[in-house]
Tab-separated table of C-alpha atoms in Angstrom:
chain	number	residue	atom	x	y	z
D	273	MET	CA	0.000	0.000	0.000
D	274	ALA	CA	2.899	2.375	0.607
D	275	ALA	CA	4.192	2.287	-2.967
D	276	PRO	CA	0.903	3.367	-4.662
D	277	VAL	CA	0.434	6.116	-2.086
D	278	ARG	CA	3.907	7.513	-2.847
D	279	ARG	CA	3.238	7.442	-6.577
D	280	THR	CA	-0.121	9.174	-6.111
D	281	LEU	CA	1.394	11.905	-3.954
D	282	ALA	CA	4.186	12.427	-6.418
D	283	ALA	CA	1.667	12.822	-9.290
D	284	LEU	CA	-0.213	15.617	-7.489
D	285	PRO	CA	0.468	19.253	-8.383
D	286	ARG	CA	3.016	21.161	-6.294
D	287	ALA	CA	0.425	23.554	-4.734
D	288	THR	CA	-1.830	20.659	-3.716
D	289	PHE	CA	1.148	18.772	-2.300
D	290	ARG	CA	2.138	21.786	-0.142
D	291	SER	CA	-1.435	22.215	1.137
D	292	LEU	CA	-1.532	18.566	2.165
D	293	GLN	CA	1.751	18.980	4.004
D	294	ASN	CA	0.416	22.026	5.885
D	295	ALA	CA	-2.757	20.126	6.785
D	296	GLU	CA	-0.736	17.205	8.088
D	297	ALA	CA	1.400	19.550	10.148
D	298	CYS	CA	-1.737	21.113	11.723
D	299	LEU	CA	-3.388	17.746	12.412
D	300	ASP	CA	-0.060	16.228	13.593
D	301	VAL	CA	-0.365	13.375	11.136
D	302	ARG	CA	2.790	11.321	10.695
D	303	HIS	CA	3.483	8.834	7.947
D	304	PRO	CA	5.017	5.488	8.810
D	305	LEU	CA	7.712	5.996	6.147
D	306	PRO	CA	9.402	9.235	5.039
D	307	PHE	CA	8.761	10.674	1.593
D	308	ALA	CA	12.452	10.710	0.632
D	309	LEU	CA	15.054	8.229	1.868
D	310	GLN	CA	18.639	9.502	1.868
D	311	VAL	CA	21.096	7.410	-0.065
D	312	ARG	CA	23.950	7.865	2.478
D	313	THR	CA	21.925	6.221	5.243
D	314	LYS	CA	21.622	2.989	3.317
D	315	LYS	CA	23.695	0.120	4.623
D	316	ARG	CA	26.344	-1.134	2.268
D	317	HIS	CA	26.411	-4.881	1.944
D	318	PHE	CA	29.701	-4.892	-0.032
D	319	VAL	CA	32.803	-3.233	1.415
D	320	PRO	CA	35.852	-3.287	-0.910
D	321	PRO	CA	38.958	-4.710	0.780
D	322	ALA	CA	41.795	-2.339	1.612
D	323	VAL	CA	44.922	-2.419	-0.482
D	324	ARG	CA	47.582	-4.835	0.813
D	325	VAL	CA	45.937	-5.347	4.177
D	326	LYS	CA	47.208	-8.893	4.358
D	327	GLY	CA	50.836	-7.829	4.263
D	328	ARG	CA	50.318	-5.133	6.876
D	329	THR	CA	48.631	-7.419	9.386
D	330	GLN	CA	51.495	-9.905	9.295
D	331	ARG	CA	52.263	-10.747	12.896
D	332	ASP	CA	55.729	-12.191	12.355
D	333	PRO	CA	57.705	-10.087	9.833
D	334	GLU	CA	60.853	-12.079	10.569
D	335	ALA	CA	59.211	-15.323	9.450
D	336	LYS	CA	57.966	-13.684	6.262
D	337	ALA	CA	61.418	-12.288	5.466
D	338	ARG	CA	63.028	-15.662	6.239
D	339	ALA	CA	60.581	-17.406	3.882
D	340	ALA	CA	61.390	-14.905	1.132
D	341	GLY	CA	65.127	-15.479	1.606
D	342	ILE	CA	65.810	-11.993	3.032
D	343	VAL	CA	68.152	-11.499	5.954
D	344	PHE	CA	66.218	-9.668	8.655
D	345	ARG	CA	68.304	-6.943	10.302
D	346	GLN	CA	68.995	-7.536	13.962
D	347	GLN	CA	68.066	-4.776	16.400
D	348	TYR	CA	70.911	-3.711	18.697
D	349	MET	CA	70.202	-1.888	21.962
D	350	GLU	CA	73.435	0.089	22.092
D	351	ARG	CA	74.266	3.717	22.719
D	352	PRO	CA	75.160	5.645	19.564
D	353	ILE	CA	78.589	7.276	19.346
D	354	ASN	CA	79.592	10.494	17.677
D	355	ILE	CA	82.387	10.117	15.122
D	356	ALA	CA	82.530	13.818	14.172
D	357	CYS	CA	85.314	14.180	16.751
D	358	SER	CA	87.605	11.865	18.669
D	359	ALA	CA	87.021	10.787	22.250
D	360	GLY	CA	90.083	12.561	23.645
D	361	ILE	CA	93.616	13.774	23.009
D	362	PHE	CA	95.829	11.023	21.585
D	363	ASP	CA	99.456	11.093	22.731
D	364	PRO	CA	99.184	14.537	24.405
D	365	TYR	CA	102.115	16.888	24.208
D	366	ILE	CA	104.061	17.225	27.474
D	367	PRO	CA	105.626	20.692	27.589
D	368	PRO	CA	108.997	21.001	29.363
D	369	GLU	CA	108.920	22.350	32.894
D	370	GLY	CA	109.020	26.122	32.917
D	371	ASP	CA	108.676	26.102	29.111
D	372	ALA	CA	112.462	26.357	28.898
D	373	ARG	CA	115.119	24.400	27.084
D	374	LEU	CA	117.698	22.745	29.311
D	375	SER	CA	121.343	22.434	28.432
D	376	THR	CA	122.259	19.300	26.488
D	377	LEU	CA	125.326	18.859	28.712
D	378	SER	CA	123.145	17.828	31.654
D	379	LYS	CA	121.390	14.504	31.974
D	380	ASP	CA	117.911	16.045	32.024
D	381	GLY	CA	118.726	18.241	29.049
D	382	LEU	CA	119.963	15.292	26.993
D	383	LYS	CA	116.834	13.331	27.853
D	384	GLN	CA	114.667	16.285	26.897
D	385	ARG	CA	116.453	16.699	23.559
D	386	THR	CA	116.065	12.992	22.739
D	387	GLU	CA	112.339	13.166	23.474
D	388	GLN	CA	111.965	16.236	21.246
D	389	ILE	CA	113.653	14.446	18.321
D	390	ARG	CA	111.348	11.459	18.729
D	391	GLN	CA	108.254	13.653	18.947
D	392	SER	CA	109.280	15.723	15.910
D	393	ALA	CA	109.757	12.585	13.787
D	394	ALA	CA	106.258	11.365	14.636
D	395	SER	CA	104.867	14.862	13.961
D	396	GLN	CA	106.392	14.937	10.464
D	397	LEU	CA	104.685	11.642	9.568
D	398	ALA	CA	101.372	12.995	10.871
D	399	ILE	CA	101.760	16.217	8.854
D	400	ARG	CA	102.167	14.166	5.671
D	401	LYS	CA	98.916	12.299	6.382
D	402	ILE	CA	97.083	15.556	7.099
D	403	LYS	CA	98.289	17.116	3.836
D	404	GLU	CA	96.948	14.131	1.888
D	405	HIS	CA	93.401	14.947	3.063
D	406	ASP	CA	93.801	18.730	3.484
D	407	PRO	CA	96.047	20.196	0.739
D	408	GLN	CA	95.668	23.717	2.170
D	409	PHE	CA	97.311	22.740	5.470
D	410	THR	CA	100.722	24.351	5.973
D	411	THR	CA	102.775	24.618	9.143
D	412	LYS	CA	103.506	28.271	8.354
D	413	ASP	CA	99.926	29.593	8.004
D	414	PHE	CA	98.018	27.215	10.277
D	415	PRO	CA	99.052	28.749	13.661
D	416	GLN	CA	97.474	32.067	12.697
D	417	ARG	CA	94.260	30.330	11.583
D	418	ALA	CA	94.163	28.364	14.838
D	419	GLN	CA	94.568	31.557	16.873
D	420	GLU	CA	91.601	33.098	15.042
D	421	ILE	CA	89.517	30.003	15.838
D	422	PHE	CA	90.478	30.356	19.514
D	423	ILE	CA	89.506	34.054	19.617
D	424	ASP	CA	86.181	33.536	17.805
D	425	ALA	CA	85.258	30.598	20.062
D	426	HIS	CA	85.833	32.577	23.271
D	427	ASN	CA	83.950	35.596	21.909
D	428	ALA	CA	81.005	33.313	21.079
D	429	LEU	CA	81.200	31.879	24.607
D	430	ALA	CA	81.093	35.361	26.154
D	431	GLN	CA	78.074	36.261	23.981
D	432	PHE	CA	76.366	32.865	24.540
D	433	ASP	CA	76.091	32.261	20.786
D	434	LYS	CA	75.512	28.494	20.838
D	435	GLU	CA	75.208	27.984	17.080
D	436	LYS	CA	78.505	29.711	16.346
D	437	LEU	CA	80.216	27.996	19.267
D	438	HIS	CA	79.197	24.554	17.958
D	439	SER	CA	80.874	25.346	14.637
D	440	LEU	CA	84.123	26.418	16.346
D	441	VAL	CA	84.572	23.732	19.036
D	442	THR	CA	84.131	19.964	18.974
D	443	GLU	CA	81.433	17.993	20.747
D	444	ARG	CA	83.967	17.010	23.417
D	445	CYS	CA	85.095	20.584	24.089
D	446	TYR	CA	81.630	22.204	24.130
D	447	PRO	CA	80.431	20.859	27.536
D	448	GLU	CA	83.804	21.640	29.096
D	449	MET	CA	83.566	25.299	28.030
D	450	THR	CA	79.899	25.846	28.916
D	451	ARG	CA	79.662	23.876	32.166
D	452	GLY	CA	78.647	26.119	35.065
D	453	ASN	CA	78.141	29.292	32.993
D	454	ARG	CA	74.353	29.335	32.896
D	455	TYR	CA	73.688	32.190	35.332
D	456	LYS	CA	77.004	33.992	34.938
D	457	THR	CA	78.231	36.929	32.866
D	458	ILE	CA	81.591	36.544	31.114
D	459	ARG	CA	83.728	39.458	29.946
D	460	TRP	CA	86.733	38.278	27.902
D	461	ARG	CA	89.110	40.185	25.615
D	462	PHE	CA	92.159	39.211	23.600
D	463	LEU	CA	94.618	42.106	23.747
D	464	GLU	CA	97.781	41.017	21.943
D	465	SER	CA	100.166	38.159	21.220
D	466	LEU	CA	103.375	38.322	23.222
D	467	GLU	CA	104.928	35.659	20.976
D	468	PRO	CA	103.759	34.431	17.583
D	469	PRO	CA	101.823	31.171	17.905
D	470	ARG	CA	103.692	28.093	16.752
D	471	LEU	CA	102.950	24.454	16.078
D	472	VAL	CA	104.659	22.129	18.566
D	473	HIS	CA	102.945	18.755	18.165
D	474	THR	CA	100.967	16.907	15.476
D	475	ARG	CA	99.206	13.570	15.526
D	476	CYS	CA	96.947	11.742	13.066
D	477	PRO	CA	95.191	8.909	14.967
D	478	ASP	CA	92.291	6.731	13.813
D	479	MET	CA	89.198	5.660	15.743
D	480	VAL	CA	86.618	2.844	15.371
D	481	THR	CA	88.064	1.746	12.012
D	482	LYS	CA	91.526	1.871	10.519
D	483	GLY	CA	90.806	4.495	7.836
D	484	ASN	CA	88.779	6.861	10.055
D	485	LEU	CA	91.499	9.487	10.568
D	486	TYR	CA	91.531	12.578	12.797
D	487	GLY	CA	94.114	15.328	12.658
D	488	GLN	CA	95.177	16.780	16.035
D	489	VAL	CA	97.521	19.761	16.117
D	490	THR	CA	98.888	21.209	19.367
D	491	LEU	CA	99.503	24.949	19.298
D	492	ARG	CA	101.620	26.964	21.716
D	493	MET	CA	100.133	30.416	22.275
D	494	HIS	CA	101.526	33.126	24.576
D	495	SER	CA	99.172	36.101	24.737
D	496	ARG	CA	97.752	38.836	26.936
D	497	GLN	CA	94.099	38.588	27.911
D	498	THR	CA	91.531	39.954	30.318
D	499	LEU	CA	88.836	37.859	31.969
D	500	ALA	CA	86.094	38.783	34.406
D	501	ILE	CA	83.237	36.535	35.553
D	502	TYR	CA	80.194	37.921	37.355
D	503	ASP	CA	77.489	35.930	39.099
D	504	ARG	CA	73.766	36.355	38.465
D	505	PHE	CA	73.606	39.287	40.916
D	506	GLY	CA	76.370	41.185	39.103
D	507	ARG	CA	79.046	40.569	41.723
D	508	LEU	CA	82.609	39.874	40.604
D	509	MET	CA	83.630	36.248	41.077
D	510	LEU	CA	86.911	35.926	39.180
D	511	GLY	CA	89.421	38.129	37.370
D	512	SER	CA	89.218	41.780	36.390
D	513	GLU	CA	88.290	43.709	33.253
D	514	GLU	CA	91.025	46.337	33.763
D	515	GLU	CA	93.951	44.136	34.814
D	516	PRO	CA	95.403	42.120	31.866
D	517	LYS	CA	97.326	38.908	32.411
D	518	ASP	CA	99.954	37.022	30.414
D	519	VAL	CA	98.640	33.570	29.540
D	520	LEU	CA	100.660	30.636	28.180
D	521	GLU	CA	98.385	27.978	26.684
D	522	TYR	CA	98.760	24.729	24.754
D	523	LEU	CA	95.678	24.301	22.576
D	524	VAL	CA	94.621	21.204	20.617
D	525	ILE	CA	92.874	21.820	17.277
D	526	GLU	CA	91.195	18.840	15.595
D	527	ARG	CA	89.599	17.970	12.274
D	528	HIS	CA	87.852	14.852	10.960
D	529	LEU	CA	90.039	14.285	7.898
D	530	VAL	CA	87.824	11.681	6.193
D	531	ASN	CA	84.871	14.065	6.132
D	532	PRO	CA	85.241	16.352	3.061
D	533	TYR	CA	83.097	19.018	4.789
D	534	GLY	CA	85.039	18.851	8.072
D	535	ARG	CA	86.719	21.894	9.550
D	536	TRP	CA	89.377	22.627	12.136
D	537	ARG	CA	87.814	23.148	15.565
D	538	LEU	CA	89.040	23.678	19.104
D	539	HIS	CA	89.243	20.273	20.805
D	540	GLY	CA	90.872	20.828	24.177
D	541	LYS	CA	93.653	22.345	26.226
D	542	ILE	CA	96.739	20.754	27.755
D	543	VAL	CA	97.529	21.923	31.287
D	544	PRO	CA	101.025	20.822	32.392
D	545	ALA	CA	101.636	19.553	35.897
D	546	TRP	CA	104.054	22.387	36.677
D	547	ALA	CA	101.503	25.108	35.797
D	548	PRO	CA	100.627	27.477	38.676
D	549	SER	CA	97.290	27.055	40.362
D	550	LYS	CA	94.321	29.162	39.309
D	551	ASP	CA	93.132	32.174	41.244
D	552	PRO	CA	90.482	31.345	43.835
D	553	VAL	CA	86.898	32.413	43.279
D	554	ILE	CA	85.924	35.553	45.186
D	555	LYS	CA	82.955	34.720	47.398
D	556	THR	CA	80.774	37.537	48.652
D	557	VAL	CA	78.800	37.261	51.871
D	558	MET	CA	76.096	39.446	53.359
D	559	ILE	CA	76.921	41.166	56.643
D	560	PRO	CA	73.734	41.642	58.677
D	561	GLY	CA	73.019	45.247	59.594
D	562	PRO	CA	71.517	46.619	62.784
D	563	GLU	CA	67.914	45.995	63.683
D	564	LEU	CA	66.118	49.323	63.137
D	565	LYS	CA	62.768	50.491	64.359
D	566	PRO	CA	60.176	51.666	61.828
D	567	TRP	CA	60.928	55.342	62.585
D	568	GLU	CA	64.740	54.973	62.499
D	569	GLU	CA	67.062	55.386	59.497
D	570	PHE	CA	70.318	53.600	58.727
D	571	ASP	CA	73.471	55.742	58.893
D	572	ALA	CA	76.184	53.976	56.854
D	573	LEU	CA	78.919	56.494	57.736
D	574	HIS	CA	78.821	55.991	61.511
D	575	TYR	CA	78.054	52.272	61.465
D	576	GLU	CA	80.850	49.954	62.592
D	577	ILE	CA	80.932	46.388	61.356
D	578	PRO	CA	80.804	44.078	64.380
D	579	LYS	CA	83.704	41.688	64.748
D	580	PRO	CA	83.058	38.015	65.444
D	581	LYS	CA	83.397	36.984	69.025
D	582	ALA	CA	86.204	34.680	70.049
D	583	VAL	CA	84.928	31.162	70.636
D	584	GLN	CA	86.808	28.644	72.749
D	585	TRP	CA	86.792	25.296	71.015
D	586	SER	CA	87.342	22.206	73.126
D	587	LYS	CA	87.898	18.658	72.039
């Protein structure tokens, strides 16, 4: 009965059809089935299968690869290593005590001269290896380039330019330079070179594999610098901006020779055993002032700092 009724209603004129709809709305007459059935609400009895679902739902990919004759790569739970720089300083240069040359007539002087000849022979072999990978490397021009790298790296450290500092120092040297400087202000200046920088030691070690070469050059630099470090409250902790100091340093510059895009970067510093100790950090303390009443004012000119009382200590 529903199909003939729908056909009859559809054959009626539009005005008559609207009047019947208004009458049904007034009388609250509802039809058991709607006039128009939306196509999207129909239930689909055929659902096309997804593309390559069978391969994606494979529970054991290793068994599938083994059946296909493919070697499945084993997963290793190991820490990754960084090969952009070496792990340390290979065969570090040991500067003579006092940075002086002893007389060859003495026993210590003869021993020192023999060690220098042995070290220079090994350095010449390393220089040949470095020149094979870096044709622009020369022992005459490199010390000046290394000094510029040193100056730019310390200026970037004072300005907290992390991107520039990463390009001038290695991944081993970066945490050593930035450790403990988060809430401090650094004022550093390079004034002049007291002696021209010179190359004193060269090594070309390999790491991980035999052909993975690294060039390490030790530079002797005697210069005049100023350094001042302030804490987060602006109080001076170390050094002075007005008082320059003469500094003798042995710097290690490194480059990954196998990498064609590698560059020379600051890798570390050699501190000899006979070097003088560093200046102690200046610690500031707060001296408590007098307890004032709300109507009193503090007079700094006539206030005397109280001295600590003598305490008798007994065992």
